[in-house]
Amino acid sequence: MAGPEPGFAVCVYCASSDGVAPHYLDLAREVGRAVAARGWTLVSGGGRKSMMGAVAAGAREAGGRTVGVIPRSMVEREWADHDSDELLVVESMRERKQQMEDRADAFLALPGGIGTCEELFEVWTAGSLGLHGKPVVLLDPDGHWDGLVDWVAGLADRGFASRGPIERLRKVRGDDSAPADPAGLAGAALDECARPLT
């Protein structure tokens, strides 16, 4: 798929907590490699743990550029990915999210917890309100996000949301009947990141 020129940056949201299954770490690393293979920059939360660390490590292993944005309080807890090509230390979570949004041309959410949900909802809502025109993509290898997607669809069914904003979220979903192919899923998700909004 023809896509953006090098210099394009994708912001990846994902888990930073310990204890996630190894296949999620593999997926994150593969997404990082795929970002680098396209000549894009990876923007992330600047952490070195779990999926957040794996996506950045994967990008660097493949020769990609990584930008991490992390609050000072997390640096003080020794969570920072000091191997980032550019590590921006900010004072608050709000400033972190703004820096990540400003530096990205697209947003990709991998499996994660409440922090990932909060970041996803913020950029998704902002796009739905016309505050940015950047793609927002959800990568789900195995049903991790199914409950959330169903709940949001139910909001529209009950009149709490319109279908347009809900349909603005692009979803790449693995096949439940076969093991996830991290490289294939990463490529499909990045294709969605590169596809302009219509």
mmCIF file of C-alpha atoms in Angstrom, residues 3-137:
data_model
loop_
_atom_site.group_PDB
_atom_site.id
_atom_site.type_symbol
_atom_site.label_atom_id
_atom_site.label_comp_id
_atom_site.label_asym_id
_atom_site.label_seq_id
_atom_site.Cartn_x
_atom_site.Cartn_y
_atom_site.Cartn_z
ATOM 1 C CA GLY A 3 1.533 5.574 2.127
ATOM 2 C CA PRO A 4 3.016 8.602 3.715
ATOM 3 C CA GLU A 5 6.575 9.673 3.111
ATOM 4 C CA PRO A 6 9.251 8.977 5.701
ATOM 5 C CA GLY A 7 8.907 11.509 8.476
ATOM 6 C CA PHE A 8 5.396 10.304 9.224
ATOM 7 C CA ALA A 9 5.000 9.554 12.926
ATOM 8 C CA VAL A 10 2.645 7.111 14.591
ATOM 9 C CA CYS A 11 1.816 7.287 18.286
ATOM 10 C CA VAL A 12 1.360 3.855 19.831
ATOM 11 C CA TYR A 13 -0.610 3.398 23.047
ATOM 12 C CA CYS A 14 -0.247 0.070 24.873
ATOM 13 C CA ALA A 15 0.279 -1.667 28.195
ATOM 14 C CA SER A 16 3.166 -0.668 30.412
ATOM 15 C CA SER A 17 2.342 -3.051 33.256
ATOM 16 C CA ASP A 18 4.203 -6.225 34.053
ATOM 17 C CA GLY A 19 2.485 -9.554 33.723
ATOM 18 C CA VAL A 20 1.062 -9.373 30.190
ATOM 19 C CA ALA A 21 1.313 -12.560 28.162
ATOM 20 C CA PRO A 22 4.391 -12.962 25.944
ATOM 21 C CA HIS A 23 2.375 -12.901 22.706
ATOM 22 C CA TYR A 24 1.388 -9.288 23.461
ATOM 23 C CA LEU A 25 5.062 -8.365 23.867
ATOM 24 C CA ASP A 26 5.776 -10.078 20.539
ATOM 25 C CA LEU A 27 2.994 -8.088 18.886
ATOM 26 C CA ALA A 28 4.322 -4.809 20.276
ATOM 27 C CA ARG A 29 7.863 -5.583 19.122
ATOM 28 C CA GLU A 30 6.549 -6.452 15.648
ATOM 29 C CA VAL A 31 4.601 -3.184 15.461
ATOM 30 C CA GLY A 32 7.805 -1.324 16.314
ATOM 31 C CA ARG A 33 9.711 -3.154 13.597
ATOM 32 C CA ALA A 34 6.984 -2.440 11.062
ATOM 33 C CA VAL A 35 6.978 1.273 11.947
ATOM 34 C CA ALA A 36 10.737 1.364 11.360
ATOM 35 C CA ALA A 37 10.483 -0.614 8.103
ATOM 36 C CA ARG A 38 8.241 2.136 6.691
ATOM 37 C CA GLY A 39 10.731 4.825 7.659
ATOM 38 C CA TRP A 40 8.299 6.279 10.179
ATOM 39 C CA THR A 41 8.960 7.622 13.649
ATOM 40 C CA LEU A 42 7.502 5.883 16.686
ATOM 41 C CA VAL A 43 6.035 8.136 19.367
ATOM 42 C CA SER A 44 5.318 6.423 22.681
ATOM 43 C CA GLY A 45 4.917 7.054 26.373
ATOM 44 C CA GLY A 46 8.658 6.789 26.973
ATOM 45 C CA GLY A 47 8.562 3.767 29.267
ATOM 46 C CA ARG A 48 10.911 0.803 29.095
ATOM 47 C CA LYS A 49 8.588 -1.816 30.595
ATOM 48 C CA SER A 50 6.153 -4.300 29.119
ATOM 49 C CA MET A 51 4.616 -3.608 25.710
ATOM 50 C CA MET A 52 5.665 0.045 25.758
ATOM 51 C CA GLY A 53 9.299 -0.969 26.054
ATOM 52 C CA ALA A 54 8.906 -3.747 23.483
ATOM 53 C CA VAL A 55 7.419 -1.515 20.787
ATOM 54 C CA ALA A 56 10.271 0.994 21.150
ATOM 55 C CA ALA A 57 12.931 -1.726 21.262
ATOM 56 C CA GLY A 58 11.465 -3.318 18.132
ATOM 57 C CA ALA A 59 11.573 -0.013 16.276
ATOM 58 C CA ARG A 60 15.198 0.613 17.237
ATOM 59 C CA GLU A 61 16.230 -2.967 16.386
ATOM 60 C CA ALA A 62 14.950 -2.305 12.870
ATOM 61 C CA GLY A 63 16.745 1.043 12.601
ATOM 62 C CA GLY A 64 13.758 3.241 13.431
ATOM 63 C CA ARG A 65 13.603 6.514 15.313
ATOM 64 C CA THR A 66 11.819 6.585 18.664
ATOM 65 C CA VAL A 67 10.440 9.532 20.579
ATOM 66 C CA GLY A 68 9.377 8.912 24.162
ATOM 67 C CA VAL A 69 7.357 11.353 26.256
ATOM 68 C CA ILE A 70 7.299 10.667 29.978
ATOM 69 C CA PRO A 71 6.371 12.568 33.138
ATOM 70 C CA ARG A 72 9.230 13.410 35.502
ATOM 71 C CA SER A 73 7.589 11.365 38.278
ATOM 72 C CA MET A 74 7.956 8.223 36.143
ATOM 73 C CA VAL A 75 11.590 9.006 35.358
ATOM 74 C CA GLU A 76 12.208 9.279 39.094
ATOM 75 C CA ARG A 77 10.725 5.783 39.491
ATOM 76 C CA GLU A 78 13.269 4.563 36.927
ATOM 77 C CA TRP A 79 10.632 3.661 34.340
ATOM 78 C CA ALA A 80 12.090 5.750 31.499
ATOM 79 C CA ASP A 81 13.358 4.326 28.220
ATOM 80 C CA HIS A 82 16.700 6.137 28.161
ATOM 81 C CA ASP A 83 17.540 4.439 24.848
ATOM 82 C CA SER A 84 14.932 6.606 23.063
ATOM 83 C CA ASP A 85 16.370 8.716 20.283
ATOM 84 C CA GLU A 86 14.523 11.602 21.870
ATOM 85 C CA LEU A 87 13.206 11.400 25.433
ATOM 86 C CA LEU A 88 11.024 14.329 26.437
ATOM 87 C CA VAL A 89 10.544 14.679 30.176
ATOM 88 C CA VAL A 90 7.402 16.633 31.030
ATOM 89 C CA GLU A 91 5.749 17.675 34.273
ATOM 90 C CA SER A 92 2.312 16.067 33.977
ATOM 91 C CA MET A 93 0.279 13.354 32.290
ATOM 92 C CA ARG A 94 -1.731 16.050 30.497
ATOM 93 C CA GLU A 95 1.425 17.552 29.046
ATOM 94 C CA ARG A 96 2.619 14.085 28.076
ATOM 95 C CA LYS A 97 -0.540 13.328 26.129
ATOM 96 C CA GLN A 98 -0.474 16.719 24.393
ATOM 97 C CA GLN A 99 3.148 16.265 23.297
ATOM 98 C CA MET A 100 2.376 12.781 21.995
ATOM 99 C CA GLU A 101 -0.670 14.023 20.091
ATOM 100 C CA ASP A 102 1.191 17.000 18.620
ATOM 101 C CA ARG A 103 4.055 14.836 17.357
ATOM 102 C CA ALA A 104 1.885 12.128 15.761
ATOM 103 C CA ASP A 105 0.231 11.853 12.351
ATOM 104 C CA ALA A 106 -1.815 8.809 13.418
ATOM 105 C CA PHE A 107 -2.683 6.922 16.607
ATOM 106 C CA LEU A 108 -2.580 3.167 17.167
ATOM 107 C CA ALA A 109 -3.874 1.454 20.306
ATOM 108 C CA LEU A 110 -2.613 -2.032 21.084
ATOM 109 C CA PRO A 111 -3.961 -4.107 23.965
ATOM 110 C CA GLY A 112 -3.683 -2.251 27.255
ATOM 111 C CA GLY A 113 -5.436 -1.317 30.450
ATOM 112 C CA ILE A 114 -7.167 1.768 31.793
ATOM 113 C CA GLY A 115 -4.354 4.138 30.801
ATOM 114 C CA THR A 116 -4.472 2.894 27.221
ATOM 115 C CA CYS A 117 -8.270 3.228 27.251
ATOM 116 C CA GLU A 118 -8.036 6.804 28.501
ATOM 117 C CA GLU A 119 -5.509 7.768 25.814
ATOM 118 C CA LEU A 120 -7.559 6.039 23.113
ATOM 119 C CA PHE A 121 -10.778 7.757 24.151
ATOM 120 C CA GLU A 122 -9.140 11.180 24.273
ATOM 121 C CA VAL A 123 -7.743 11.094 20.717
ATOM 122 C CA TRP A 124 -10.843 9.332 19.384
ATOM 123 C CA THR A 125 -13.128 11.948 20.937
ATOM 124 C CA ALA A 126 -10.934 14.826 19.741
ATOM 125 C CA GLY A 127 -11.029 13.477 16.190
ATOM 126 C CA SER A 128 -14.786 12.977 16.365
ATOM 127 C CA LEU A 129 -15.168 16.613 17.424
ATOM 128 C CA GLY A 130 -13.052 17.794 14.488
ATOM 129 C CA LEU A 131 -10.113 18.851 16.668
ATOM 130 C CA HIS A 132 -7.746 16.791 14.519
ATOM 131 C CA GLY A 133 -7.968 14.888 11.245
ATOM 132 C CA LYS A 134 -5.656 12.012 12.154
ATOM 133 C CA PRO A 135 -6.534 8.316 11.895
ATOM 134 C CA VAL A 136 -7.231 6.436 15.146
ATOM 135 C CA VAL A 137 -6.722 2.673 14.886
#
